[in-house]
PDB file of C-alpha atoms and ligand atoms in Angstrom:
ATOM      1  CA  MET A 165      -3.473  10.988  23.160  1.00 58.00           C
ATOM      2  CA  ALA A 166       0.054   9.980  22.643  1.00 66.00           C
ATOM      3  CA  ALA A 167       1.342   7.014  23.788  1.00 68.00           C
ATOM      4  CA  VAL A 168       4.760   7.594  24.931  1.00 61.00           C
ATOM      5  CA  THR A 169       7.039   4.776  25.723  1.00 72.00           C
ATOM      6  CA  ASP A 170      10.660   5.717  26.914  1.00 80.00           C
ATOM      7  CA  LEU A 171      11.550   4.644  22.730  1.00 89.00           C
ATOM      8  CA  LEU A 172       9.218   6.600  20.677  1.00 93.00           C
ATOM      9  CA  SER A 173       5.767   8.142  21.091  1.00 95.00           C
ATOM     10  CA  ALA A 174       2.557   7.666  18.621  1.00 96.00           C
ATOM     11  CA  ARG A 175       0.191  10.081  18.138  1.00 97.00           C
ATOM     12  CA  PRO A 176      -3.131   8.819  16.645  1.00 97.00           C
ATOM     13  CA  LEU A 177      -3.963  10.431  13.775  1.00 98.00           C
ATOM     14  CA  THR A 178      -7.542   9.526  13.922  1.00 97.00           C
ATOM     15  CA  ARG A 179      -9.902   7.398  16.221  1.00 95.00           C
ATOM     16  CA  HIS A 180      -9.246   3.889  14.293  1.00 93.00           C
ATOM     17  CA  LEU A 181      -5.944   4.194  12.080  1.00 96.00           C
ATOM     18  CA  GLY A 182      -2.635   6.033  11.580  1.00 98.00           C
ATOM     19  CA  ALA A 183      -0.171   7.172  14.188  1.00 98.00           C
ATOM     20  CA  GLU A 184       2.497   9.821  13.963  1.00 98.00           C
ATOM     21  CA  ILE A 185       5.907   8.440  15.300  1.00 97.00           C
ATOM     22  CA  SER A 186       8.553  10.689  17.202  1.00 96.00           C
ATOM     23  CA  GLY A 187      11.311  10.276  19.068  1.00 92.00           C
ATOM     24  CA  VAL A 188      13.080   7.783  16.361  1.00 93.00           C
ATOM     25  CA  ASP A 189      15.984   8.687  14.462  1.00 90.00           C
ATOM     26  CA  LEU A 190      15.555   7.176  10.679  1.00 93.00           C
ATOM     27  CA  SER A 191      19.114   8.740   9.284  1.00 88.00           C
ATOM     28  CA  ALA A 192      20.874   6.279  11.658  1.00 89.00           C
ATOM     29  CA  GLU A 193      21.130   2.638  12.182  1.00 90.00           C
ATOM     30  CA  MET A 194      18.272   1.401  14.224  1.00 92.00           C
ATOM     31  CA  GLY A 195      18.609  -0.767  17.291  1.00 93.00           C
ATOM     32  CA  ASP A 196      16.219  -3.759  17.664  1.00 94.00           C
ATOM     33  CA  ARG A 197      14.763  -2.446  20.588  1.00 94.00           C
ATOM     34  CA  VAL A 198      13.807   0.579  19.156  1.00 95.00           C
ATOM     35  CA  PHE A 199      12.540  -0.981  16.011  1.00 96.00           C
ATOM     36  CA  ARG A 200      10.506  -3.558  17.954  1.00 95.00           C
ATOM     37  CA  ALA A 201       8.727  -0.656  19.569  1.00 96.00           C
ATOM     38  CA  VAL A 202       8.498   0.823  16.085  1.00 97.00           C
ATOM     39  CA  TYR A 203       7.037  -2.632  14.981  1.00 97.00           C
ATOM     40  CA  GLU A 204       4.697  -3.110  17.680  1.00 96.00           C
ATOM     41  CA  ALA A 205       3.104   0.655  16.576  1.00 97.00           C
ATOM     42  CA  PHE A 206       3.078  -0.975  12.981  1.00 98.00           C
ATOM     43  CA  LEU A 207       0.965  -3.347  14.141  1.00 98.00           C
ATOM     44  CA  ARG A 208      -1.300  -1.499  16.226  1.00 97.00           C
ATOM     45  CA  TYR A 209      -1.769   1.649  14.116  1.00 98.00           C
ATOM     46  CA  GLN A 210      -1.681   0.292   9.917  1.00 98.00           C
ATOM     47  CA  VAL A 211      -0.238   3.451   9.136  1.00 98.00           C
ATOM     48  CA  LEU A 212       2.896   4.925  10.540  1.00 98.00           C
ATOM     49  CA  LEU A 213       3.846   8.808   9.834  1.00 98.00           C
ATOM     50  CA  PHE A 214       7.336  10.395  10.014  1.00 98.00           C
ATOM     51  CA  ALA A 215       7.826  13.799  10.287  1.00 96.00           C
ATOM     52  CA  PRO A 216       9.752  15.367   7.367  1.00 96.00           C
ATOM     53  CA  GLN A 217      13.343  14.868   7.360  1.00 95.00           C
ATOM     54  CA  ASP A 218      15.973  13.932   4.936  1.00 94.00           C
ATOM     55  CA  LEU A 219      16.232  10.266   4.269  1.00 95.00           C
ATOM     56  CA  PRO A 220      19.082   8.780   1.622  1.00 93.00           C
ATOM     57  CA  PRO A 221      17.834   6.357  -0.012  1.00 92.00           C
ATOM     58  CA  ALA A 222      20.467   3.924   1.194  1.00 92.00           C
ATOM     59  CA  ARG A 223      18.349   4.675   4.965  1.00 95.00           C
ATOM     60  CA  GLN A 224      15.404   3.732   3.185  1.00 95.00           C
ATOM     61  CA  VAL A 225      15.949   0.736   1.903  1.00 94.00           C
ATOM     62  CA  ALA A 226      18.078  -0.261   5.141  1.00 95.00           C
ATOM     63  CA  PHE A 227      15.161   0.608   7.472  1.00 96.00           C
ATOM     64  CA  ALA A 228      12.747  -1.472   5.085  1.00 96.00           C
ATOM     65  CA  ARG A 229      15.173  -4.539   5.319  1.00 95.00           C
ATOM     66  CA  ARG A 230      13.965  -3.994   9.042  1.00 96.00           C
ATOM     67  CA  PHE A 231      11.005  -5.328   8.048  1.00 97.00           C
ATOM     68  CA  GLY A 232      11.689  -8.291   5.962  1.00 96.00           C
ATOM     69  CA  GLU A 233      12.803  -9.136   2.357  1.00 95.00           C
ATOM     70  CA  VAL A 234      12.284  -6.187   0.062  1.00 94.00           C
ATOM     71  CA  GLN A 235      10.357  -6.611  -3.115  1.00 89.00           C
ATOM     72  CA  VAL A 236      12.254  -6.162  -6.454  1.00 85.00           C
ATOM     73  CA  HIS A 237       9.578  -5.091  -8.771  1.00 74.00           C
ATOM     74  CA  VAL A 238       8.677  -6.831 -11.726  1.00 69.00           C
ATOM     75  CA  MET A 239       8.156  -3.107 -13.957  1.00 66.00           C
ATOM     76  CA  ASN A 240      12.391  -2.699 -13.600  1.00 68.00           C
ATOM     77  CA  GLN A 241      11.735   1.174 -15.678  1.00 65.00           C
ATOM     78  CA  TYR A 242      11.047   2.000 -12.547  1.00 61.00           C
ATOM     79  CA  HIS A 243      14.034   1.286 -10.351  1.00 65.00           C
ATOM     80  CA  ALA A 244      15.762   4.269  -8.840  1.00 65.00           C
ATOM     81  CA  ASP A 245      19.249   5.237  -7.183  1.00 71.00           C
ATOM     82  CA  GLY A 246      20.983   2.162  -7.980  1.00 79.00           C
ATOM     83  CA  TYR A 247      19.133   0.072  -5.803  1.00 86.00           C
ATOM     84  CA  PRO A 248      16.749  -2.258  -7.671  1.00 87.00           C
ATOM     85  CA  GLU A 249      14.273  -2.308  -4.084  1.00 90.00           C
ATOM     86  CA  LEU A 250      13.471   1.230  -4.561  1.00 91.00           C
ATOM     87  CA  TYR A 251      10.630   1.988  -6.654  1.00 88.00           C
ATOM     88  CA  ARG A 252      10.390   5.971  -7.978  1.00 89.00           C
ATOM     89  CA  LEU A 253       6.679   7.432  -9.380  1.00 91.00           C
ATOM     90  CA  SER A 254       7.468  10.855 -10.702  1.00 94.00           C
ATOM     91  CA  ASN A 255       6.010  12.953 -13.086  1.00 95.00           C
ATOM     92  CA  LEU A 256       9.188  15.545 -14.014  1.00 95.00           C
ATOM     93  CA  ASP A 257      11.184  15.286 -16.547  1.00 93.00           C
ATOM     94  CA  ALA A 258      15.362  15.433 -16.582  1.00 91.00           C
ATOM     95  CA  SER A 259      15.432  19.385 -16.051  1.00 93.00           C
ATOM     96  CA  GLY A 260      12.779  18.680 -12.857  1.00 93.00           C
ATOM     97  CA  LYS A 261       9.919  20.244 -15.120  1.00 96.00           C
ATOM     98  CA  PRO A 262       6.352  18.654 -15.113  1.00 95.00           C
ATOM     99  CA  THR A 263       5.502  16.280 -18.055  1.00 95.00           C
ATOM    100  CA  GLY A 264       1.790  15.999 -18.110  1.00 94.00           C
ATOM    101  CA  HIS A 265       1.850  12.660 -17.863  1.00 91.00           C
ATOM    102  CA  HIS A 266       0.550  10.909 -14.282  1.00 88.00           C
ATOM    103  CA  PRO A 267       3.072   7.935 -13.862  1.00 85.00           C
ATOM    104  CA  ASP A 268       0.366   5.199 -12.850  1.00 82.00           C
ATOM    105  CA  LYS A 269      -2.661   5.934 -12.749  1.00 83.00           C
ATOM    106  CA  GLY A 270      -3.515   2.520 -11.043  1.00 82.00           C
ATOM    107  CA  THR A 271      -2.672   4.037  -8.048  1.00 88.00           C
ATOM    108  CA  LEU A 272      -6.048   6.304  -8.413  1.00 92.00           C
ATOM    109  CA  ALA A 273      -7.837   3.309  -7.416  1.00 94.00           C
ATOM    110  CA  TRP A 274      -8.259   1.763  -3.903  1.00 96.00           C
ATOM    111  CA  HIS A 275      -5.585  -1.769  -4.261  1.00 96.00           C
ATOM    112  CA  THR A 276      -3.562  -3.184  -1.849  1.00 97.00           C
ATOM    113  CA  ASP A 277       0.182  -4.140  -2.953  1.00 95.00           C
ATOM    114  CA  GLY A 278       1.584  -6.614  -4.571  1.00 94.00           C
ATOM    115  CA  SER A 279      -1.581  -8.708  -4.448  1.00 96.00           C
ATOM    116  CA  TRP A 280      -0.623  -9.665  -7.554  1.00 95.00           C
ATOM    117  CA  GLN A 281       1.523 -12.137  -6.484  1.00 95.00           C
ATOM    118  CA  ARG A 282       1.610 -15.523  -4.680  1.00 96.00           C
ATOM    119  CA  VAL A 283       3.842 -14.043  -1.630  1.00 96.00           C
ATOM    120  CA  THR A 284       1.999 -10.641  -1.355  1.00 96.00           C
ATOM    121  CA  GLY A 285       3.219  -7.192  -0.036  1.00 95.00           C
ATOM    122  CA  GLN A 286       3.797  -6.600   3.430  1.00 97.00           C
ATOM    123  CA  ALA A 287       4.893  -2.863   4.936  1.00 98.00           C
ATOM    124  CA  THR A 288       4.771  -0.457   2.020  1.00 98.00           C
ATOM    125  CA  ILE A 289       7.596   2.375   2.977  1.00 98.00           C
ATOM    126  CA  ILE A 290       7.065   5.513   0.765  1.00 98.00           C
ATOM    127  CA  TYR A 291       9.179   8.878   0.812  1.00 97.00           C
ATOM    128  CA  GLY A 292       7.905  12.201  -0.136  1.00 97.00           C
ATOM    129  CA  GLU A 293      10.841  13.743  -2.549  1.00 96.00           C
ATOM    130  CA  VAL A 294       8.159  16.034  -4.176  1.00 96.00           C
ATOM    131  CA  MET A 295       4.823  17.270  -3.225  1.00 97.00           C
ATOM    132  CA  PRO A 296       2.418  19.029  -5.311  1.00 97.00           C
ATOM    133  CA  GLN A 297       0.639  22.166  -3.687  1.00 95.00           C
ATOM    134  CA  SER A 298      -2.959  20.240  -4.349  1.00 95.00           C
ATOM    135  CA  GLY A 299      -4.079  16.839  -4.457  1.00 96.00           C
ATOM    136  CA  GLY A 300      -1.556  13.885  -5.013  1.00 97.00           C
ATOM    137  CA  GLU A 301      -2.747  12.599  -1.117  1.00 97.00           C
ATOM    138  CA  THR A 302      -2.572   9.307  -0.128  1.00 98.00           C
ATOM    139  CA  HIS A 303      -5.598   8.112   1.716  1.00 98.00           C
ATOM    140  CA  PHE A 304      -5.946   4.231   3.429  1.00 98.00           C
ATOM    141  CA  CYS A 305      -8.982   2.578   4.260  1.00 98.00           C
ATOM    142  CA  ASP A 306      -9.266  -0.313   7.542  1.00 98.00           C
ATOM    143  CA  MET A 307      -9.742  -3.884   6.163  1.00 98.00           C
ATOM    144  CA  TYR A 308     -10.203  -5.347   9.827  1.00 98.00           C
ATOM    145  CA  GLY A 309     -13.267  -2.778  10.225  1.00 98.00           C
ATOM    146  CA  ALA A 310     -14.448  -3.498   6.568  1.00 98.00           C
ATOM    147  CA  TYR A 311     -14.754  -7.304   7.457  1.00 98.00           C
ATOM    148  CA  GLU A 312     -16.152  -6.638  10.977  1.00 98.00           C
ATOM    149  CA  ARG A 313     -18.729  -3.780   9.229  1.00 97.00           C
ATOM    150  CA  LEU A 314     -20.177  -6.600   7.073  1.00 97.00           C
ATOM    151  CA  ASP A 315     -23.459  -7.962   7.994  1.00 96.00           C
ATOM    152  CA  PRO A 316     -23.683 -11.650   8.672  1.00 97.00           C
ATOM    153  CA  SER A 317     -25.319 -12.633   5.569  1.00 97.00           C
ATOM    154  CA  TRP A 318     -22.266 -10.555   3.378  1.00 97.00           C
ATOM    155  CA  LYS A 319     -19.825 -12.645   5.589  1.00 97.00           C
ATOM    156  CA  ALA A 320     -21.327 -16.343   5.223  1.00 97.00           C
ATOM    157  CA  ARG A 321     -21.738 -15.606   1.620  1.00 96.00           C
ATOM    158  CA  ILE A 322     -18.352 -14.551   1.026  1.00 97.00           C
ATOM    159  CA  ALA A 323     -16.597 -16.956   3.273  1.00 96.00           C
ATOM    160  CA  GLY A 324     -14.252 -19.679   1.594  1.00 95.00           C
ATOM    161  CA  LEU A 325     -14.203 -17.465  -2.033  1.00 98.00           C
ATOM    162  CA  ARG A 326     -10.940 -16.642  -3.687  1.00 98.00           C
ATOM    163  CA  ALA A 327     -10.584 -13.878  -5.918  1.00 98.00           C
ATOM    164  CA  VAL A 328      -7.771 -14.124  -8.826  1.00 98.00           C
ATOM    165  CA  HIS A 329      -5.755 -11.095  -8.811  1.00 97.00           C
ATOM    166  CA  ASN A 330      -3.987 -10.002 -11.732  1.00 94.00           C
ATOM    167  CA  LEU A 331      -1.444  -7.170 -12.371  1.00 90.00           C
ATOM    168  CA  ASP A 332      -2.041  -7.129 -16.177  1.00 87.00           C
ATOM    169  CA  PHE A 333      -5.750  -6.724 -15.562  1.00 88.00           C
ATOM    170  CA  SER A 334      -5.589  -3.558 -13.644  1.00 85.00           C
ATOM    171  CA  ARG A 335      -3.049  -2.203 -15.017  1.00 78.00           C
ATOM    172  CA  THR A 336      -2.796  -2.591 -18.387  1.00 77.00           C
ATOM    173  CA  ARG A 337      -6.939  -3.558 -19.357  1.00 71.00           C
ATOM    174  CA  ARG A 338      -8.311  -1.096 -16.877  1.00 67.00           C
ATOM    175  CA  HIS A 339      -6.195   1.866 -16.253  1.00 66.00           C
ATOM    176  CA  GLY A 340      -4.570   1.783 -19.963  1.00 68.00           C
ATOM    177  CA  GLU A 341      -0.912   2.202 -18.536  1.00 69.00           C
ATOM    178  CA  ASP A 342       1.838   0.435 -20.740  1.00 73.00           C
ATOM    179  CA  PRO A 343       1.540  -2.679 -20.950  1.00 73.00           C
ATOM    180  CA  LEU A 344       3.408  -5.291 -19.459  1.00 78.00           C
ATOM    181  CA  THR A 345       6.615  -6.422 -21.328  1.00 83.00           C
ATOM    182  CA  GLU A 346       5.889 -10.676 -22.351  1.00 84.00           C
ATOM    183  CA  ALA A 347       8.616 -11.563 -19.965  1.00 86.00           C
ATOM    184  CA  GLN A 348       7.311  -9.315 -17.265  1.00 84.00           C
ATOM    185  CA  ARG A 349       3.508 -11.351 -17.501  1.00 84.00           C
ATOM    186  CA  LEU A 350       5.549 -14.683 -17.611  1.00 85.00           C
ATOM    187  CA  ALA A 351       6.989 -14.061 -14.742  1.00 85.00           C
ATOM    188  CA  LYS A 352       3.889 -12.417 -12.753  1.00 86.00           C
ATOM    189  CA  PRO A 353       0.790 -14.834 -13.554  1.00 91.00           C
ATOM    190  CA  PRO A 354      -2.341 -14.224 -12.342  1.00 95.00           C
ATOM    191  CA  VAL A 355      -3.108 -16.103  -8.645  1.00 97.00           C
ATOM    192  CA  ASP A 356      -5.774 -16.464  -6.149  1.00 98.00           C
ATOM    193  CA  HIS A 357      -5.950 -15.634  -2.651  1.00 98.00           C
ATOM    194  CA  PRO A 358      -8.564 -15.548   0.016  1.00 98.00           C
ATOM    195  CA  ILE A 359     -11.180 -12.501   0.316  1.00 98.00           C
ATOM    196  CA  VAL A 360     -10.817 -12.975   3.754  1.00 98.00           C
ATOM    197  CA  ARG A 361      -7.684 -13.276   5.266  1.00 98.00           C
ATOM    198  CA  THR A 362      -6.158 -13.763   8.683  1.00 98.00           C
ATOM    199  CA  HIS A 363      -3.584 -11.067   9.862  1.00 98.00           C
ATOM    200  CA  PRO A 364      -0.701 -13.823  10.123  1.00 98.00           C
ATOM    201  CA  GLU A 365       0.555 -11.403  13.631  1.00 98.00           C
ATOM    202  CA  THR A 366      -2.732  -9.905  14.725  1.00 98.00           C
ATOM    203  CA  GLY A 367      -4.544 -12.799  14.055  1.00 98.00           C
ATOM    204  CA  ARG A 368      -7.635 -10.499  13.263  1.00 98.00           C
ATOM    205  CA  LYS A 369      -9.921 -11.244   9.975  1.00 98.00           C
ATOM    206  CA  CYS A 370      -9.700  -8.803   7.211  1.00 98.00           C
ATOM    207  CA  LEU A 371     -11.300  -8.439   3.595  1.00 98.00           C
ATOM    208  CA  TYR A 372      -8.598  -8.750   1.394  1.00 98.00           C
ATOM    209  CA  LEU A 373      -9.562  -7.397  -2.593  1.00 97.00           C
ATOM    210  CA  GLY A 374      -8.902  -4.015  -4.074  1.00 97.00           C
ATOM    211  CA  ASP A 375      -7.887  -3.444  -7.715  1.00 95.00           C
ATOM    212  CA  HIS A 376      -5.925  -6.111  -8.731  1.00 95.00           C
ATOM    213  CA  ALA A 377      -8.842  -8.530  -7.618  1.00 97.00           C
ATOM    214  CA  GLU A 378     -10.327  -9.382 -11.411  1.00 96.00           C
ATOM    215  CA  TYR A 379     -12.486 -12.377 -10.977  1.00 97.00           C
ATOM    216  CA  ILE A 380     -13.738 -15.044  -8.342  1.00 98.00           C
ATOM    217  CA  LEU A 381     -12.405 -19.101  -8.651  1.00 98.00           C
ATOM    218  CA  GLY A 382     -15.518 -20.697  -9.463  1.00 97.00           C
ATOM    219  CA  MET A 383     -18.100 -18.228 -10.142  1.00 98.00           C
ATOM    220  CA  PRO A 384     -19.306 -16.797 -13.810  1.00 98.00           C
ATOM    221  CA  TYR A 385     -16.994 -13.622 -14.792  1.00 97.00           C
ATOM    222  CA  ASP A 386     -19.013 -11.082 -14.921  1.00 97.00           C
ATOM    223  CA  GLU A 387     -21.223 -12.230 -11.520  1.00 98.00           C
ATOM    224  CA  GLY A 388     -17.521 -12.202  -9.665  1.00 98.00           C
ATOM    225  CA  ARG A 389     -16.571  -8.721 -11.184  1.00 97.00           C
ATOM    226  CA  ALA A 390     -19.933  -7.420  -9.827  1.00 97.00           C
ATOM    227  CA  LEU A 391     -19.128  -9.030  -6.285  1.00 98.00           C
ATOM    228  CA  ILE A 392     -15.615  -7.366  -6.268  1.00 97.00           C
ATOM    229  CA  GLU A 393     -16.705  -3.928  -7.319  1.00 96.00           C
ATOM    230  CA  GLU A 394     -19.694  -4.333  -4.699  1.00 97.00           C
ATOM    231  CA  LEU A 395     -17.166  -5.578  -2.236  1.00 97.00           C
ATOM    232  CA  ASN A 396     -14.685  -2.280  -2.758  1.00 97.00           C
ATOM    233  CA  ALA A 397     -16.853  -0.072  -2.055  1.00 96.00           C
ATOM    234  CA  LEU A 398     -18.479  -1.311   0.681  1.00 96.00           C
ATOM    235  CA  ALA A 399     -15.003  -1.911   2.059  1.00 97.00           C
ATOM    236  CA  VAL A 400     -14.519   2.087   2.706  1.00 98.00           C
ATOM    237  CA  HIS A 401     -16.129   3.796   5.665  1.00 98.00           C
ATOM    238  CA  PRO A 402     -15.120   7.678   6.165  1.00 97.00           C
ATOM    239  CA  ASP A 403     -14.832   6.772  10.096  1.00 97.00           C
ATOM    240  CA  LEU A 404     -12.826   3.996   8.991  1.00 98.00           C
ATOM    241  CA  THR A 405     -10.146   6.210   6.844  1.00 98.00           C
ATOM    242  CA  TYR A 406      -7.212   8.226   6.891  1.00 98.00           C
ATOM    243  CA  GLU A 407      -6.847  10.937   4.459  1.00 98.00           C
ATOM    244  CA  HIS A 408      -3.039  11.793   4.457  1.00 98.00           C
ATOM    245  CA  ARG A 409      -2.105  15.313   2.876  1.00 98.00           C
ATOM    246  CA  TRP A 410       1.838  14.999   2.239  1.00 98.00           C
ATOM    247  CA  GLN A 411       4.419  17.382   3.339  1.00 97.00           C
ATOM    248  CA  PRO A 412       7.362  16.741   1.324  1.00 97.00           C
ATOM    249  CA  ARG A 413      10.442  14.517   2.801  1.00 97.00           C
ATOM    250  CA  GLU A 414       7.798  13.079   5.216  1.00 98.00           C
ATOM    251  CA  LEU A 415       7.753   9.393   5.161  1.00 98.00           C
ATOM    252  CA  LEU A 416       4.777   7.011   5.605  1.00 98.00           C
ATOM    253  CA  VAL A 417       4.870   3.119   6.594  1.00 98.00           C
ATOM    254  CA  TRP A 418       1.793   0.911   6.237  1.00 98.00           C
ATOM    255  CA  ASP A 419       0.359  -2.971   6.588  1.00 98.00           C
ATOM    256  CA  ASN A 420      -0.576  -3.920   3.184  1.00 98.00           C
ATOM    257  CA  ARG A 421      -2.097  -6.845   5.003  1.00 98.00           C
ATOM    258  CA  CYS A 422      -5.037  -4.878   6.714  1.00 98.00           C
ATOM    259  CA  VAL A 423      -5.496  -1.452   5.014  1.00 98.00           C
ATOM    260  CA  MET A 424      -5.930  -0.861   1.645  1.00 98.00           C
ATOM    261  CA  HIS A 425      -4.730   2.732  -0.011  1.00 98.00           C
ATOM    262  CA  ARG A 426      -5.204   5.087  -2.837  1.00 97.00           C
ATOM    263  CA  ALA A 427      -3.591   8.341  -4.283  1.00 96.00           C
ATOM    264  CA  THR A 428      -5.902  11.557  -5.523  1.00 97.00           C
ATOM    265  CA  PRO A 429      -5.067  13.129  -8.662  1.00 95.00           C
ATOM    266  CA  TYR A 430      -3.060  16.241  -8.850  1.00 96.00           C
ATOM    267  CA  ASP A 431      -2.318  18.315 -12.033  1.00 96.00           C
ATOM    268  CA  ALA A 432       0.567  16.629 -13.282  1.00 96.00           C
ATOM    269  CA  ALA A 433       0.780  18.926 -16.267  1.00 96.00           C
ATOM    270  CA  THR A 434       1.969  21.959 -13.526  1.00 97.00           C
ATOM    271  CA  GLN A 435       2.679  20.334 -10.365  1.00 97.00           C
ATOM    272  CA  GLY A 436       5.300  17.767  -9.396  1.00 97.00           C
ATOM    273  CA  ARG A 437       4.857  14.633  -7.366  1.00 97.00           C
ATOM    274  CA  VAL A 438       8.313  12.267  -7.121  1.00 96.00           C
ATOM    275  CA  ILE A 439       7.969   9.507  -4.628  1.00 95.00           C
ATOM    276  CA  ARG A 440      10.396   6.717  -3.671  1.00 94.00           C
ATOM    277  CA  ARG A 441       8.540   3.368  -2.483  1.00 94.00           C
ATOM    278  CA  CYS A 442       9.662  -0.102  -0.818  1.00 94.00           C
ATOM    279  CA  THR A 443       7.237  -2.722  -0.414  1.00 95.00           C
ATOM    280  CA  VAL A 444       8.269  -5.359   1.553  1.00 97.00           C
ATOM    281  CA  LEU A 445       7.207  -9.246   0.890  1.00 96.00           C
ATOM    282  CA  GLY A 446       5.018 -10.449   3.627  1.00 96.00           C
ATOM    283  CA  GLU A 447       3.069 -13.969   3.023  1.00 96.00           C
ATOM    284  CA  ILE A 448       1.148 -16.017   1.407  1.00 98.00           C
ATOM    285  CA  PRO A 449      -2.823 -14.990   2.688  1.00 98.00           C
ATOM    286  CA  ALA A 450      -4.301 -17.421   4.419  1.00 97.00           C
TER     287      ALA A 450
HETATM  288 FE1  FE2 B 233       0.110   1.347  -3.943  1.00 97.19          FE
END
């Protein structure tokens, strides 16, 4: 059942998370009241979908800036359209042909954007420029529910634990992508965050892990790795997941503080997939 206000309409995508927002014009400057309604929906539904529309890069960046400070990604080879806040992932060459090279295999594992920084990602805002006929979906799982469904012994076991998140671990060592440059590595050293964080705006507890989490502070490395792998798997419940099959020119917005996401594979040799992304910086998890 769609929740309709005088400012927008929100149609839930599943019983637990995700809503399609309509009645909002992203191509125009957005008034404060409308943005407030969008933001309230963002906090409530965790993932927002906007129907296919033309959204020039400047408008995407302007929309992202309403959420907060937009991250300039350390991996500057992905910067797009003259906006350092935009990050493009594409498997097409200059003539528009698929190259066969997947631009970031790290996105195929469940993760939360920017967890490898002290100040982590708040909203991620992705516009789908080109989408494959099959595959290349984006899946989301609810990390409030992931925490709430842990049994009391699990909750007691992980209370107070902190995980070290490391982009160099997840990207380079785990997925075999191009290594970070020395300067990129020095700019983004590993950081530790609580495994259970409290969402700063809703006040609800959520699990906070994902693929960038490497080990647990104060625990033998292998034991911490095993714990992280087990919790990352336990976090995903089919009935608390939204699987998005993209149409070109859709926009998705999600809250990295309380969902994990992943992309699904596609045939990068025969099909194109191009997205442009902004990630808004949030806060230091607590
Ligand atoms: Fe991501």
